[in-house]
């Protein structure tokens, strides 16, 4: 049938069929036989949490830098808001911090490892906006306080009149 559709010879059709089946068998053997052995041999031995291995060093102090960027809505008219007006905000940012992680006081007890995780944040001025300095003063709205005040105003039995 295949040779009728594509006008292939029987010999060529047989070669294609055998090649396809061989490829499927080799892929299955590779997937289930070779890959797990290679992963166990190379990856797990290098990444084992034993002092002096690459895996231990990477686990103890990750080499990949992690940056956290903050964008803040600065309120430009706090006096107007205090008198009941609408806020006018201006977005500032990014304020960029680098997260430094390290594990300290590492103790091994059998198969268990205990440690203290130290996390530090360093301000990175070169990755922040031009006007963003670590000591930049900003005025922000406290959403938790506004939510609490709004909720309290819904309770008629409190008889609160909050301006």
Coordinates of N, CA, C and O in Angstrom, one line a residue:
X1 N 0.8 -1.2 0.0 CA 0.0 0.0 0.0 C 0.9 1.3 0.0 O 0.6 2.2 -0.7
X2 N 1.9 1.2 0.9 CA 2.8 2.4 0.9 C 3.5 2.6 -0.4 O 3.6 3.8 -0.8
X3 N 3.9 1.5 -1.0 CA 4.6 1.7 -2.3 C 3.6 2.2 -3.4 O 4.0 2.7 -4.4
X4 N 2.3 1.9 -3.3 CA 1.3 2.4 -4.2 C 1.1 3.9 -4.1 O 1.0 4.6 -5.1
X5 N 1.1 4.4 -2.9 CA 0.9 5.8 -2.6 C 2.1 6.6 -3.1 O 1.9 7.6 -3.8
X6 N 3.2 6.2 -2.7 CA 4.4 7.0 -3.0 C 5.2 6.4 -4.2 O 6.3 6.9 -4.5
X7 N 4.7 5.4 -4.8 CA 5.4 4.7 -5.9 C 6.8 4.3 -5.5 O 7.8 4.7 -6.2
X8 N 7.0 3.6 -4.3 CA 8.3 3.2 -3.9 C 8.4 1.7 -4.2 O 7.4 0.9 -4.2
X9 N 9.6 1.2 -4.3 CA 9.9 -0.2 -4.5 C 9.7 -0.9 -3.2 O 9.8 -0.3 -2.1
X10 N 9.4 -2.2 -3.2 CA 9.2 -3.0 -2.0 C 10.5 -3.1 -1.2 O 10.5 -3.0 0.0
X11 N 11.7 -3.1 -1.9 CA 13.0 -3.1 -1.2 C 13.2 -1.8 -0.4 O 13.6 -1.8 0.8
X12 N 12.9 -0.7 -1.0 CA 13.0 0.6 -0.4 C 12.1 0.8 0.8 O 12.4 1.3 1.8
X13 N 10.8 0.3 0.6 CA 9.8 0.3 1.7 C 10.3 -0.5 2.9 O 10.1 -0.1 4.0
X14 N 10.9 -1.6 2.6 CA 11.3 -2.5 3.7 C 12.5 -1.8 4.5 O 12.5 -1.8 5.7
X15 N 13.4 -1.1 3.8 CA 14.5 -0.4 4.4 C 13.9 0.7 5.3 O 14.4 0.9 6.4
X16 N 13.0 1.4 4.8 CA 12.4 2.5 5.6 C 11.7 2.0 6.8 O 11.9 2.5 7.9
X17 N 11.0 0.9 6.7 CA 10.3 0.3 7.8 C 11.3 -0.2 8.9 O 11.1 0.1 10.1
X18 N 12.3 -0.9 8.4 CA 13.3 -1.4 9.4 C 14.1 -0.3 10.1 O 14.3 -0.3 11.3
X19 N 14.4 0.8 9.3 CA 15.1 2.0 9.9 C 14.2 2.6 10.9 O 14.7 3.0 12.0
X20 N 12.9 2.8 10.6 CA 12.0 3.4 11.6 C 11.8 2.6 12.9 O 11.9 3.1 14.0
X21 N 11.7 1.3 12.7 CA 11.6 0.4 13.9 C 12.9 0.4 14.7 O 12.9 0.5 16.0
X22 N 14.0 0.4 14.0 CA 15.3 0.5 14.7 C 15.5 1.8 15.5 O 16.0 1.8 16.6
X23 N 15.1 2.9 14.9 CA 15.2 4.2 15.5 C 14.3 4.2 16.8 O 14.7 4.7 17.8
X24 N 13.1 3.6 16.7 CA 12.2 3.6 17.9 C 12.8 2.7 19.0 O 12.8 3.1 20.2
X25 N 13.4 1.6 18.6 CA 14.1 0.7 19.6 C 15.3 1.4 20.3 O 15.4 1.4 21.5
X26 N 16.1 2.0 19.5 CA 17.3 2.8 20.0 C 16.9 3.9 20.9 O 17.5 4.1 22.0
X27 N 15.8 4.6 20.5 CA 15.4 5.8 21.4 C 14.8 5.2 22.7 O 15.1 5.8 23.7
X28 N 14.1 4.1 22.7 CA 13.6 3.6 23.9 C 14.7 3.1 24.8 O 14.7 3.3 26.0
X29 N 15.7 2.4 24.2 CA 16.8 1.9 25.0 C 17.6 3.1 25.6 O 18.0 3.1 26.8
X30 N 17.8 4.2 24.8 CA 18.5 5.4 25.3 C 17.7 6.0 26.4 O 18.3 6.4 27.4
X31 N 16.4 6.2 26.2 CA 15.6 6.8 27.3 C 15.6 6.1 28.6 O 15.7 6.7 29.6
X32 N 15.4 4.8 28.5 CA 15.2 4.0 29.7 C 16.4 3.3 30.2 O 16.5 2.8 31.3
X33 N 17.4 3.2 29.4 CA 18.6 2.4 29.8 C 19.9 3.3 29.9 O 20.6 3.2 30.9
X34 N 20.1 4.2 29.0 CA 21.4 4.9 29.0 C 21.3 6.2 29.8 O 22.1 6.5 30.7
X35 N 20.2 7.0 29.6 CA 20.1 8.3 30.2 C 20.1 8.2 31.8 O 20.8 8.9 32.4
X36 N 19.3 7.3 32.4 CA 19.3 7.2 33.9 C 20.7 6.9 34.4 O 21.1 7.4 35.4
X37 N 21.5 6.0 33.7 CA 22.8 5.7 34.2 C 23.7 6.9 34.1 O 24.5 7.2 35.0
X38 N 23.7 7.6 33.0 CA 24.5 8.8 32.8 C 24.2 9.9 33.8 O 25.0 10.5 34.4
X39 N 22.9 10.1 34.1 CA 22.4 11.1 35.0 C 22.9 10.7 36.4 O 23.5 11.5 37.2
X40 N 22.8 9.5 36.8 CA 23.3 9.0 38.1 C 24.8 9.2 38.2 O 25.3 9.6 39.2
X41 N 25.5 8.8 37.2 CA 26.9 8.8 37.2 C 27.5 10.2 37.3 O 28.3 10.6 38.1
X42 N 27.0 11.1 36.4 CA 27.6 12.4 36.3 C 26.9 13.4 37.2 O 27.6 14.1 38.0
X43 N 25.6 13.6 37.1 CA 24.9 14.6 37.8 C 24.9 14.3 39.3 O 25.3 15.2 40.1
X44 N 24.4 13.2 39.7 CA 24.3 12.9 41.2 C 25.6 12.9 41.9 O 25.7 13.3 43.1
X45 N 26.6 12.4 41.3 CA 27.9 12.3 41.9 C 28.5 13.7 42.1 O 29.2 14.0 43.1
X46 N 28.3 14.6 41.1 CA 28.8 15.9 41.2 C 28.0 16.8 42.2 O 28.5 17.7 42.8
X47 N 26.7 16.5 42.2 CA 25.8 17.4 43.0 C 25.6 16.8 44.4 O 24.7 17.3 45.2
X48 N 26.3 15.8 44.8 CA 26.1 15.2 46.1 C 26.5 16.2 47.2 O 27.4 16.9 47.1
X49 N 25.7 16.3 48.3 CA 26.0 17.2 49.4 C 27.0 16.6 50.3 O 26.7 16.3 51.5
X50 N 28.2 16.6 49.8 CA 29.4 16.1 50.6 C 30.4 17.3 50.5 O 30.7 17.8 49.4
X51 N 30.9 17.6 51.7 CA 31.9 18.8 51.7 C 33.0 18.5 50.7 O 33.6 17.5 50.7
X52 N 33.3 19.6 49.9 CA 34.4 19.5 49.0 C 33.9 19.3 47.5 O 34.6 19.4 46.6
X53 N 32.6 18.9 47.4 CA 32.1 18.7 46.0 C 31.5 20.0 45.5 O 31.2 20.9 46.2
X54 N 31.4 20.0 44.2 CA 30.8 21.2 43.5 C 29.3 21.4 44.0 O 28.9 22.5 44.3
X55 N 28.6 20.3 44.2 CA 27.2 20.4 44.6 C 27.1 21.1 46.0 O 26.2 21.9 46.3
X56 N 28.0 20.7 46.9 CA 28.0 21.2 48.2 C 28.3 22.7 48.2 O 27.7 23.5 48.9
X57 N 29.3 23.1 47.4 CA 29.7 24.5 47.3 C 28.6 25.4 46.8 O 28.3 26.5 47.3
X58 N 27.9 24.9 45.7 CA 26.8 25.6 45.1 C 25.6 25.7 46.1 O 24.9 26.7 46.2
X59 N 25.4 24.6 46.9 CA 24.3 24.6 47.9 C 24.6 25.5 49.0 O 23.7 26.3 49.5
X60 N 25.8 25.6 49.5 CA 26.2 26.4 50.6 C 26.1 27.9 50.3 O 25.6 28.7 51.1
X61 N 26.6 28.3 49.1 CA 26.6 29.7 48.7 C 26.3 29.7 47.2 O 27.2 29.6 46.4
X62 N 25.0 29.9 46.9 CA 24.6 29.9 45.4 C 25.4 30.9 44.6 O 25.4 32.1 45.0
X63 N 26.0 30.5 43.5 CA 26.8 31.5 42.7 C 26.0 32.4 41.8 O 26.5 33.4 41.3
X64 N 24.7 32.1 41.6 CA 23.9 32.9 40.7 C 23.3 34.1 41.4 O 22.7 33.9 42.4
X65 N 23.6 35.3 40.9 CA 23.1 36.5 41.6 C 21.5 36.6 41.5 O 21.0 36.3 40.4
X66 N 20.9 37.0 42.6 CA 19.5 37.2 42.6 C 19.2 38.6 42.9 O 19.7 39.2 43.9
X67 N 18.5 39.3 42.0 CA 18.2 40.7 42.1 C 16.7 40.9 42.3 O 15.9 40.2 41.7
X68 N 16.4 41.8 43.3 CA 15.0 42.1 43.6 C 14.8 43.6 43.3 O 15.5 44.4 43.7
X69 N 13.8 43.8 42.4 CA 13.5 45.2 42.0 C 12.2 45.7 42.6 O 11.2 45.0 42.5
X70 N 12.2 46.9 43.2 CA 11.0 47.4 43.8 C 10.6 48.7 43.1 O 11.5 49.6 42.8
X71 N 9.4 48.8 42.8 CA 8.8 50.0 42.2 C 7.8 50.6 43.3 O 7.0 49.9 43.8
X72 N 8.0 51.9 43.6 CA 7.2 52.4 44.7 C 6.4 53.6 44.1 O 6.9 54.4 43.3
X73 N 5.1 53.7 44.5 CA 4.3 54.8 44.2 C 4.4 55.9 45.3 O 3.9 55.7 46.4
X74 N 5.1 56.9 44.9 CA 5.4 58.0 45.9 C 4.2 59.0 45.8 O 3.8 59.5 44.8
X75 N 3.6 59.3 47.0 CA 2.5 60.2 47.1 C 3.1 61.6 47.0 O 3.9 62.0 47.9
X76 N 2.6 62.4 46.1 CA 3.2 63.8 45.9 C 2.4 64.8 46.6 O 2.8 66.0 46.7
X77 N 1.2 64.5 47.1 CA 0.3 65.5 47.8 C -0.2 65.0 49.1 O -1.4 64.9 49.3
X78 N 0.6 64.6 50.1 CA 0.1 64.1 51.3 C -0.8 65.1 52.1 O -1.7 64.7 52.8
X79 N -0.5 66.4 52.0 CA -1.3 67.4 52.7 C -2.8 67.4 52.2 O -3.7 67.5 52.9
X80 N -2.9 67.3 50.8 CA -4.2 67.2 50.2 C -5.0 66.0 50.7 O -6.2 66.1 50.9
X81 N -4.3 64.9 50.8 CA -5.0 63.6 51.2 C -5.5 63.8 52.6 O -6.6 63.3 53.0
X82 N -4.7 64.4 53.5 CA -5.1 64.5 54.9 C -6.4 65.4 55.0 O -7.1 65.3 56.0
X83 N -6.6 66.2 54.0 CA -7.8 67.1 54.0 C -8.9 66.4 53.3 O -10.0 67.1 53.0
X84 N -8.8 65.1 52.8 CA -9.8 64.4 52.2 C -9.7 64.4 50.7 O -10.6 63.9 50.0
X85 N -8.7 64.9 50.1 CA -8.5 64.9 48.6 C -8.0 63.6 48.1 O -7.7 62.7 48.8
X86 N -8.0 63.5 46.8 CA -7.5 62.3 46.1 C -6.0 62.3 46.0 O -5.4 63.4 45.8
X87 N -5.4 61.1 46.2 CA -3.9 61.1 46.1 C -3.4 61.2 44.7 O -4.0 60.8 43.7
X88 N -2.3 61.9 44.6 CA -1.5 62.0 43.3 C -0.2 61.2 43.5 O 0.5 61.5 44.5
X89 N 0.0 60.2 42.7 CA 1.2 59.4 42.9 C 2.1 59.4 41.7 O 1.7 59.7 40.6
X90 N 3.4 59.2 42.0 CA 4.4 59.1 40.9 C 5.2 57.9 41.2 O 5.7 57.6 42.3
X91 N 5.4 57.1 40.1 CA 6.1 55.8 40.3 C 7.6 56.1 40.3 O 8.2 56.7 39.4
X92 N 8.3 55.5 41.3 CA 9.7 55.6 41.4 C 10.3 54.2 41.3 O 9.7 53.2 41.9
X93 N 11.4 54.1 40.6 CA 12.0 52.8 40.6 C 12.6 52.5 39.3 O 12.5 53.2 38.3
X94 N 13.3 51.4 39.2 CA 13.4 50.4 40.3 C 14.5 50.7 41.3 O 15.5 51.2 41.0
X95 N 14.2 50.3 42.5 CA 15.2 50.2 43.6 C 15.7 48.8 43.6 O 14.9 47.9 43.8
X96 N 16.9 48.6 43.2 CA 17.4 47.2 43.0 C 18.3 46.7 44.2 O 19.2 47.4 44.6
X97 N 18.0 45.6 44.7 CA 18.8 45.0 45.8 C 19.2 43.6 45.3 O 18.5 42.9 44.6
X98 N 20.4 43.3 45.7 CA 21.0 41.9 45.4 C 20.8 41.1 46.7 O 21.2 41.5 47.8
X99 N 20.2 39.9 46.5 CA 20.0 39.0 47.6 C 21.2 38.1 47.7 O 21.5 37.4 46.8
X100 N 21.9 38.1 48.9 CA 23.0 37.2 49.1 C 22.6 36.1 50.1 O 22.2 36.5 51.2
X101 N 22.7 34.9 49.7 CA 22.3 33.8 50.6 C 23.5 32.9 50.9 O 24.4 32.7 50.0
X102 N 23.6 32.5 52.1 CA 24.6 31.6 52.6 C 24.2 30.7 53.7 O 23.3 31.2 54.5
X103 N 24.6 29.5 53.8 CA 24.3 28.6 54.8 C 25.4 28.6 55.8 O 26.6 28.4 55.4
X104 N 25.1 28.7 57.1 CA 26.2 28.8 58.1 C 25.8 27.8 59.2 O 24.7 27.3 59.3
X105 N 26.8 27.5 60.1 CA 26.6 26.6 61.2 C 26.1 25.2 60.7 O 25.1 24.7 61.2
X106 N 26.7 24.7 59.6 CA 26.3 23.5 59.0 C 26.8 22.3 59.9 O 27.9 22.2 60.2
X107 N 25.8 21.4 60.2 CA 26.1 20.3 61.0 C 25.5 19.0 60.3 O 24.3 19.0 60.0
X108 N 26.3 18.0 60.2 CA 25.8 16.8 59.6 C 25.6 15.7 60.7 O 26.5 15.5 61.5
X109 N 24.5 15.1 60.7 CA 24.2 14.1 61.7 C 23.6 12.9 60.9 O 22.4 12.9 60.6
X110 N 24.4 12.0 60.5 CA 23.9 10.8 59.7 C 23.5 11.3 58.3 O 24.3 11.9 57.6
X111 N 22.3 11.1 58.0 CA 21.7 11.5 56.7 C 21.1 12.9 56.7 O 20.6 13.4 55.7
X112 N 21.1 13.5 57.8 CA 20.5 14.9 58.0 C 21.5 16.0 58.1 O 22.6 15.8 58.7
X113 N 21.2 17.1 57.5 CA 22.0 18.3 57.6 C 21.2 19.4 58.2 O 20.1 19.7 57.8
X114 N 21.7 20.0 59.2 CA 21.1 21.2 59.8 C 22.0 22.4 59.6 O 23.2 22.3 59.5
X115 N 21.3 23.6 59.4 CA 22.1 24.8 59.1 C 21.2 26.0 59.4 O 20.0 25.9 59.6
X116 N 21.9 27.1 59.5 CA 21.2 28.4 59.6 C 21.3 29.1 58.2 O 22.4 29.2 57.7
X117 N 20.2 29.7 57.8 CA 20.2 30.3 56.5 C 20.4 31.8 56.7 O 19.6 32.5 57.4
X118 N 21.5 32.4 56.2 CA 21.7 33.8 56.3 C 21.4 34.5 55.0 O 21.8 34.1 53.9
X119 N 20.5 35.5 55.1 CA 20.1 36.3 53.9 C 20.4 37.7 54.1 O 20.0 38.3 55.1
X120 N 21.1 38.3 53.2 CA 21.5 39.7 53.2 C 21.0 40.4 51.9 O 20.9 39.7 50.9
X121 N 20.7 41.7 52.0 CA 20.3 42.4 50.9 C 21.2 43.6 50.7 O 21.4 44.4 51.7
X122 N 21.9 43.7 49.6 CA 22.8 44.8 49.3 C 22.1 45.7 48.2 O 21.7 45.2 47.2
X123 N 22.1 47.0 48.5 CA 21.5 47.9 47.5 C 22.5 48.1 46.4 O 23.7 48.2 46.6
X124 N 22.0 48.0 45.1 CA 22.8 48.1 43.9 C 22.4 49.3 43.2 O 21.5 49.3 42.4
X125 N 23.1 50.4 43.5 CA 22.8 51.7 42.9 C 22.9 51.7 41.4 O 22.2 52.4 40.7
X126 N 23.9 51.0 40.9 CA 24.2 51.0 39.4 C 23.1 50.3 38.6 O 22.9 50.5 37.4
X127 N 22.2 49.5 39.3 CA 21.1 48.8 38.6 C 19.8 49.5 38.9 O 18.8 49.0 38.4
X128 N 19.8 50.5 39.7 CA 18.6 51.2 40.1 C 18.5 52.5 39.2 O 19.4 52.8 38.4
X129 N 17.3 53.1 39.3 CA 17.1 54.3 38.5 C 18.1 55.5 38.9 O 18.6 55.4 40.0
X130 N 18.2 56.5 38.1 CA 19.2 57.5 38.4 C 18.8 58.3 39.6 O 19.7 58.7 40.4
X131 N 17.5 58.5 39.8 CA 17.1 59.3 41.0 C 16.9 58.4 42.2 O 16.5 58.9 43.3
X132 N 17.0 57.1 42.1 CA 16.8 56.2 43.2 C 18.1 56.0 44.0 O 19.0 55.4 43.5
X133 N 18.1 56.5 45.2 CA 19.2 56.3 46.1 C 18.7 55.6 47.3 O 17.5 55.5 47.5
X134 N 19.6 55.0 48.0 CA 19.2 54.2 49.2 C 18.5 55.0 50.2 O 17.6 54.5 50.9
X135 N 18.8 56.3 50.3 CA 18.2 57.1 51.3 C 17.1 58.0 50.8 O 16.8 59.0 51.4
X136 N 16.6 57.7 49.6 CA 15.5 58.5 49.0 C 14.3 58.5 49.9 O 13.8 57.4 50.3
X137 N 13.7 59.6 50.2 CA 12.5 59.7 51.1 C 11.3 59.6 50.2 O 11.2 60.3 49.2
X138 N 10.4 58.7 50.5 CA 9.2 58.5 49.8 C 8.0 58.5 50.8 O 8.1 58.2 52.0
X139 N 6.8 58.9 50.3 CA 5.6 58.9 51.1 C 4.7 57.9 50.4 O 4.4 58.0 49.2
X140 N 4.2 56.9 51.2 CA 3.4 55.9 50.6 C 2.1 55.8 51.4 O 2.0 56.1 52.6
X141 N 1.0 55.3 50.8 CA -0.2 55.1 51.5 C -0.2 53.7 52.1 O 0.3 52.8 51.6
X142 N -0.7 53.7 53.3 CA -0.8 52.4 54.1 C -2.1 51.7 53.8 O -3.1 52.0 54.3
X143 N -2.1 50.7 52.8 CA -3.3 50.1 52.4 C -4.0 49.3 53.5 O -5.2 49.2 53.6
X144 N -3.2 48.7 54.5 CA -3.8 48.0 55.6 C -4.6 48.9 56.5 O -5.8 48.6 56.9
X145 N -4.1 50.1 56.8 CA -4.8 51.1 57.6 C -6.0 51.6 56.9 O -7.1 51.7 57.5
X146 N -5.9 51.9 55.6 CA -7.1 52.3 54.8 C -8.2 51.3 54.8 O -9.4 51.6 54.9
X147 N -7.8 50.0 54.6 CA -8.8 48.9 54.6 C -9.5 48.8 56.0 O -10.7 48.6 56.1
X148 N -8.7 48.9 57.1 CA -9.3 48.8 58.4 C -10.2 50.0 58.7 O -11.3 49.8 59.2
X149 N -9.8 51.2 58.3 CA -10.7 52.3 58.5 C -12.0 52.2 57.7 O -13.1 52.4 58.2
X150 N -11.8 51.7 56.4 CA -13.0 51.5 55.6 C -13.9 50.5 56.2 O -15.2 50.6 56.1
X151 N -13.4 49.4 56.7 CA -14.2 48.4 57.3 C -14.9 48.9 58.6 O -16.1 48.6 58.8
X152 N -14.2 49.7 59.4 CA -14.8 50.2 60.6 C -16.0 51.2 60.3 O -16.9 51.2 61.0
X153 N -15.8 51.9 59.2 CA -16.9 52.8 58.8 C -18.2 52.1 58.4 O -19.2 52.7 58.4
X154 N -18.1 50.8 58.0 CA -19.3 50.1 57.6 C -20.1 49.6 58.8 O -21.2 49.2 58.7
X155 N -19.5 49.6 60.0 CA -20.2 49.2 61.2 C -21.0 50.4 61.8 O -20.4 51.3 62.5
X156 N -22.3 50.4 61.6 CA -23.1 51.5 62.1 C -23.1 51.6 63.6 O -23.2 52.7 64.2
X157 N -23.0 50.5 64.3 CA -23.1 50.4 65.8 C -21.9 51.1 66.4 O -22.0 51.4 67.6
X158 N -20.8 51.3 65.7 CA -19.7 52.0 66.3 C -19.9 53.5 66.4 O -19.2 54.2 67.2
X159 N -20.8 54.1 65.5 CA -21.0 55.5 65.5 C -19.7 56.3 65.3 O -19.5 57.3 66.1
X160 N -18.9 55.9 64.4 CA -17.7 56.6 64.1 C -17.9 57.5 63.0 O -18.5 57.2 62.0
X161 N -17.3 58.7 63.1 CA -17.3 59.6 62.0 C -15.9 60.0 61.8 O -15.2 60.7 62.5
X162 N -15.3 59.3 60.8 CA -13.9 59.5 60.5 C -13.8 60.4 59.2 O -14.4 60.0 58.2
X163 N -13.1 61.5 59.3 CA -13.1 62.4 58.1 C -12.4 61.8 57.0 O -11.6 61.0 57.0

